[in-house]
Short mmCIF file of C-alpha atoms in Angstrom, two decimals:
data_model
loop_
_atom_site.label_atom_id
_atom_site.label_comp_id
_atom_site.label_asym_id
_atom_site.label_seq_id
_atom_site.Cartn_x
_atom_site.Cartn_y
_atom_site.Cartn_z
CA UNK A 1 -0.71 4.53 5.23
CA UNK A 2 -4.31 5.32 6.23
CA UNK A 3 -5.86 7.99 8.53
CA UNK A 4 -8.23 6.93 11.33
CA UNK A 5 -10.81 9.49 12.51
CA UNK A 6 -8.39 12.35 12.01
CA UNK A 7 -6.56 11.44 15.24
CA UNK A 8 -4.38 8.53 14.20
CA UNK A 9 -2.30 7.35 11.29
CA UNK A 10 -1.74 3.66 10.65
CA UNK A 11 1.42 2.80 8.78
CA UNK A 12 2.55 -0.53 7.35
CA UNK A 13 6.31 -1.09 7.28
CA UNK A 14 7.31 -4.41 5.78
CA UNK A 15 5.72 -6.90 8.22
CA UNK A 16 4.84 -4.43 11.01
CA UNK A 17 1.84 -2.24 11.76
CA UNK A 18 2.67 1.13 13.38
CA UNK A 19 0.25 3.51 15.01
CA UNK A 20 0.86 7.26 15.21
CA UNK A 21 -1.18 9.82 17.15
CA UNK A 22 -1.70 13.27 15.64
CA UNK A 23 -1.38 16.34 17.88
CA UNK A 24 -3.23 19.63 17.31
CA UNK A 25 -2.03 21.62 14.36
CA UNK A 26 0.44 24.35 15.37
CA UNK A 27 -0.74 27.54 13.64
CA UNK A 28 2.34 29.52 14.67
CA UNK A 29 5.11 27.61 12.94
CA UNK A 30 2.79 25.68 10.59
CA UNK A 31 4.23 22.34 11.68
CA UNK A 32 1.98 19.33 12.31
CA UNK A 33 3.70 17.19 14.92
CA UNK A 34 3.22 13.44 15.30
CA UNK A 35 4.29 10.84 17.80
CA UNK A 36 4.26 7.07 17.58
CA UNK A 37 1.89 5.57 20.16
CA UNK A 38 2.52 1.87 19.71
CA UNK A 39 4.34 -0.36 17.29
CA UNK A 40 3.38 -3.99 16.75
CA UNK A 41 6.36 -6.06 15.69
CA UNK A 42 6.35 -9.49 14.07
CA UNK A 43 6.79 -11.22 17.42
CA UNK A 44 3.64 -9.43 18.57
CA UNK A 45 1.52 -11.28 15.97
CA UNK A 46 1.95 -8.99 13.01
CA UNK A 47 2.27 -10.45 9.52
CA UNK A 48 4.88 -13.06 8.75
CA UNK A 49 5.36 -11.70 5.21
CA UNK A 50 5.39 -8.29 3.54
CA UNK A 51 2.19 -6.26 4.00
CA UNK A 52 0.73 -5.64 0.55
CA UNK A 53 -2.37 -3.58 1.40
CA UNK A 54 -3.91 -1.51 4.16
CA UNK A 55 -7.61 -0.56 3.91
CA UNK A 56 -9.99 1.35 6.20
CA UNK A 57 -13.29 -0.49 6.75
CA UNK A 58 -15.67 1.28 9.16
CA UNK A 59 -16.20 2.09 12.85
CA UNK A 60 -12.48 2.37 13.61
CA UNK A 61 -11.82 -0.96 11.91
CA UNK A 62 -9.17 -1.43 9.26
CA UNK A 63 -7.67 -4.41 7.47
CA UNK A 64 -4.17 -5.42 6.51
CA UNK A 65 -3.30 -8.06 3.93
CA UNK A 66 0.06 -9.59 3.16
CA UNK A 67 1.99 -11.42 0.47
CA UNK A 68 1.38 -14.76 2.21
CA UNK A 69 -2.39 -14.40 1.74
CA UNK A 70 -3.21 -13.66 5.39
CA UNK A 71 -5.70 -10.92 6.30
CA UNK A 72 -5.99 -9.28 9.73
CA UNK A 73 -8.84 -7.07 10.93
CA UNK A 74 -7.75 -4.45 13.47
CA UNK A 75 -9.52 -2.24 16.00
CA UNK A 76 -7.88 1.17 15.79
CA UNK A 77 -8.86 2.49 19.25
CA UNK A 78 -7.50 -0.56 21.08
CA UNK A 79 -4.71 -0.93 18.50
CA UNK A 80 -5.27 -4.67 18.53
CA UNK A 81 -5.90 -7.42 16.01
CA UNK A 82 -9.43 -8.81 16.43
CA UNK A 83 -9.79 -11.22 13.51
CA UNK A 84 -7.67 -13.28 11.14
CA UNK A 85 -8.89 -14.45 7.74
CA UNK A 86 -7.28 -16.71 5.17
CA UNK A 87 -9.46 -17.04 2.07
CA UNK A 88 -7.67 -20.09 0.64
CA UNK A 89 -6.45 -23.19 2.39
CA UNK A 90 -4.75 -26.31 1.06
CA UNK A 91 -8.15 -27.93 0.44
CA UNK A 92 -9.00 -25.24 -2.14
CA UNK A 93 -6.00 -26.05 -4.32
CA UNK A 94 -5.90 -28.45 -7.26
CA UNK A 95 -3.54 -29.33 -10.08
CA UNK A 96 -4.47 -26.11 -11.90
CA UNK A 97 -3.59 -23.74 -9.03
CA UNK A 98 -0.73 -23.30 -6.58
CA UNK A 99 -0.44 -21.37 -3.32
CA UNK A 100 1.26 -18.42 -4.98
CA UNK A 101 -1.75 -17.95 -7.27
CA UNK A 102 -3.82 -16.73 -4.31
CA UNK A 103 -1.25 -14.78 -2.31
CA UNK A 104 -0.50 -11.04 -2.46
CA UNK A 105 -3.69 -9.54 -1.03
CA UNK A 106 -4.32 -6.26 -2.86
CA UNK A 107 -7.65 -5.11 -1.45
CA UNK A 108 -10.18 -5.62 1.37
CA UNK A 109 -13.41 -3.61 1.14
CA UNK A 110 -16.36 -3.46 3.53
CA UNK A 111 -19.60 -3.96 1.61
CA UNK A 112 -23.24 -3.45 2.57
CA UNK A 113 -22.31 -3.24 6.30
CA UNK A 114 -22.11 -7.04 6.39
CA UNK A 115 -19.58 -8.39 3.93
CA UNK A 116 -15.88 -8.09 3.19
CA UNK A 117 -14.86 -8.28 -0.48
CA UNK A 118 -11.29 -9.55 -0.78
CA UNK A 119 -9.01 -9.51 -3.82
CA UNK A 120 -6.04 -11.83 -3.44
CA UNK A 121 -3.88 -13.09 -6.27
CA UNK A 122 -6.17 -14.52 -8.97
CA UNK A 123 -9.21 -14.62 -6.73
CA UNK A 124 -12.20 -12.61 -5.55
CA UNK A 125 -13.88 -13.69 -2.30
CA UNK A 126 -16.85 -12.65 -0.17
CA UNK A 127 -16.71 -13.06 3.61
CA UNK A 128 -19.96 -12.87 5.59
CA UNK A 129 -19.55 -11.33 9.06
CA UNK A 130 -22.88 -12.75 10.25
CA UNK A 131 -22.13 -16.40 9.44
CA UNK A 132 -18.38 -15.81 9.99
CA UNK A 133 -17.34 -17.71 6.89
CA UNK A 134 -16.46 -17.27 3.23
CA UNK A 135 -19.63 -17.68 1.21
CA UNK A 136 -18.45 -17.01 -2.34
CA UNK A 137 -15.17 -17.42 -4.24
CA UNK A 138 -14.06 -16.83 -7.81
CA UNK A 139 -10.83 -18.76 -8.22
CA UNK A 140 -9.71 -17.21 -11.52
CA UNK A 141 -11.24 -13.76 -11.94
CA UNK A 142 -9.00 -12.35 -14.71
CA UNK A 143 -8.08 -15.34 -16.87
CA UNK A 144 -4.86 -16.27 -15.11
CA UNK A 145 -3.77 -12.72 -14.26
CA UNK A 146 -3.43 -11.51 -10.67
CA UNK A 147 -5.62 -8.68 -9.41
CA UNK A 148 -3.81 -5.42 -8.64
CA UNK A 149 -6.69 -3.09 -7.66
CA UNK A 150 -10.14 -3.33 -6.08
CA UNK A 151 -12.70 -0.53 -6.20
CA UNK A 152 -16.30 -0.33 -4.94
CA UNK A 153 -18.94 1.80 -6.68
CA UNK A 154 -22.60 2.62 -6.17
CA UNK A 155 -25.42 0.27 -7.21
CA UNK A 156 -23.62 -2.81 -5.83
CA UNK A 157 -20.83 -2.62 -8.40
CA UNK A 158 -17.18 -3.61 -7.94
CA UNK A 159 -14.25 -2.93 -10.25
CA UNK A 160 -11.02 -4.92 -10.42
CA UNK A 161 -7.81 -4.22 -12.33
CA UNK A 162 -5.22 -6.89 -13.16
CA UNK A 163 -1.62 -7.43 -14.20
CA UNK A 164 -2.63 -8.09 -17.83
CA UNK A 165 -4.13 -4.58 -18.10
CA UNK A 166 -7.76 -5.70 -18.03
CA UNK A 167 -10.44 -4.02 -15.92
CA UNK A 168 -13.57 -5.93 -14.99
CA UNK A 169 -16.88 -4.77 -13.54
CA UNK A 170 -18.80 -7.04 -11.18
CA UNK A 171 -22.35 -6.89 -9.86
CA UNK A 172 -22.87 -7.97 -6.25
CA UNK A 173 -26.13 -9.93 -5.99
CA UNK A 174 -28.11 -11.45 -3.11
CA UNK A 175 -31.04 -13.85 -3.53
CA UNK A 176 -33.01 -16.40 -1.51
CA UNK A 177 -33.30 -19.94 -2.82
CA UNK A 178 -36.36 -22.21 -2.45
CA UNK A 179 -35.29 -23.08 1.10
CA UNK A 180 -34.98 -19.36 2.00
CA UNK A 181 -31.19 -19.65 2.18
CA UNK A 182 -29.33 -16.49 1.24
CA UNK A 183 -27.01 -16.89 -1.72
CA UNK A 184 -24.41 -14.34 -2.79
CA UNK A 185 -22.91 -13.94 -6.25
CA UNK A 186 -20.43 -11.69 -8.04
CA UNK A 187 -21.60 -11.52 -11.66
CA UNK A 188 -19.31 -10.21 -14.40
CA UNK A 189 -21.21 -7.42 -16.17
CA UNK A 190 -18.49 -5.60 -18.10
CA UNK A 191 -14.87 -5.38 -19.15
CA UNK A 192 -12.68 -2.42 -20.10
CA UNK A 193 -9.68 -3.11 -22.33
CA UNK A 194 -7.24 -0.32 -23.10
CA UNK A 195 -4.14 -0.63 -20.94
CA UNK A 196 -1.24 -2.69 -22.29
CA UNK A 197 0.40 -3.27 -18.89
CA UNK A 198 -0.46 -3.95 -15.26
CA UNK A 199 -3.04 -1.61 -13.73
CA UNK A 200 -1.29 0.55 -11.12
CA UNK A 201 -4.07 3.04 -10.30
CA UNK A 202 -7.85 2.61 -10.29
CA UNK A 203 -9.92 5.48 -8.83
CA UNK A 204 -13.36 7.07 -9.09
CA UNK A 205 -13.62 10.50 -10.70
CA UNK A 206 -17.39 10.85 -10.35
CA UNK A 207 -20.47 8.66 -10.00
CA UNK A 208 -20.22 7.80 -13.69
CA UNK A 209 -16.48 7.88 -14.33
CA UNK A 210 -13.41 5.95 -13.20
CA UNK A 211 -9.79 6.56 -14.08
CA UNK A 212 -7.11 3.95 -14.65
CA UNK A 213 -3.36 4.16 -15.15
CA UNK A 214 -0.79 1.49 -15.94
CA UNK A 215 2.93 1.00 -16.20
CA UNK A 216 2.52 1.75 -19.91
CA UNK A 217 2.28 5.45 -18.88
CA UNK A 218 -1.27 5.67 -20.26
CA UNK A 219 -4.11 7.25 -18.28
CA UNK A 220 -7.67 6.40 -19.34
CA UNK A 221 -10.97 7.87 -18.16
CA UNK A 222 -13.82 5.37 -18.44
CA UNK A 223 -17.39 6.64 -18.57
CA UNK A 224 -20.70 4.84 -18.07
CA UNK A 225 -21.99 5.35 -21.63
CA UNK A 226 -25.53 4.18 -20.84
CA UNK A 227 -25.86 6.64 -17.97
CA UNK A 228 -24.36 9.39 -20.14
CA UNK A 229 -26.88 8.65 -22.92
CA UNK A 230 -29.75 8.79 -20.43
CA UNK A 231 -28.50 12.13 -19.11
CA UNK A 232 -28.32 13.53 -22.64
CA UNK A 233 -31.86 12.34 -23.41
CA UNK A 234 -33.08 13.94 -20.19
CA UNK A 235 -31.39 17.25 -21.07
CA UNK A 236 -32.85 17.20 -24.59
CA UNK A 237 -36.33 16.49 -23.20
CA UNK A 238 -36.02 19.41 -20.77
CA UNK A 239 -34.82 21.72 -23.55
CA UNK A 240 -37.69 20.72 -25.85
CA UNK A 241 -40.14 21.15 -23.01
CA UNK A 242 -38.83 24.68 -22.40
CA UNK A 243 -39.12 25.56 -26.11
CA UNK A 244 -42.72 24.33 -26.31
CA UNK A 245 -43.66 26.41 -23.28
#
């Protein structure tokens, strides 16, 4: 379930997308009423398999992804599907991979007002809205383990969690080649190992901290140690400067 502009709620129920409108809050009996505006059933072009994620993008757009690997982009005001994406087709497969390796979409994030970052099964993909095509794919992002969480941070960083308990940090990079063609890359810059089971929760606590939880009932707070060291050095410098004065 996701809120849209404080006036709607979008709910995924199995293979259907349901829209609810929110009425004004009733201050007398403290009851917030809601009414369903429109329900899109499977015969109305909803997903053909279980919806596995629902993510808000921007400008009244949101995305739904399903267990069959399909991704739909929706316009909340019109309550209509406006785009369909499928990161992997038959041509992408080889003896090493099967269809099921790339199904179960777990996250779709809008990035840099131009790209969609998609985590589906083993893979990480980048879709470019300007060229209207997938421009970058990592087929096996967590050494044979499916991604369970996708998180975007500041400074062009992404974080993924996987079924094997690993957490990886990726740097989103853009560069122009000799022919002035824009190339995009997701570069692995770090890995956090501490959970012994699948990552179930991956959230930001602050600009320098994220929190993870797994089915091992362990909660871990991860801190950017380099940024923390720089902050400590800055504090020490300020203290010494005050003492000298």
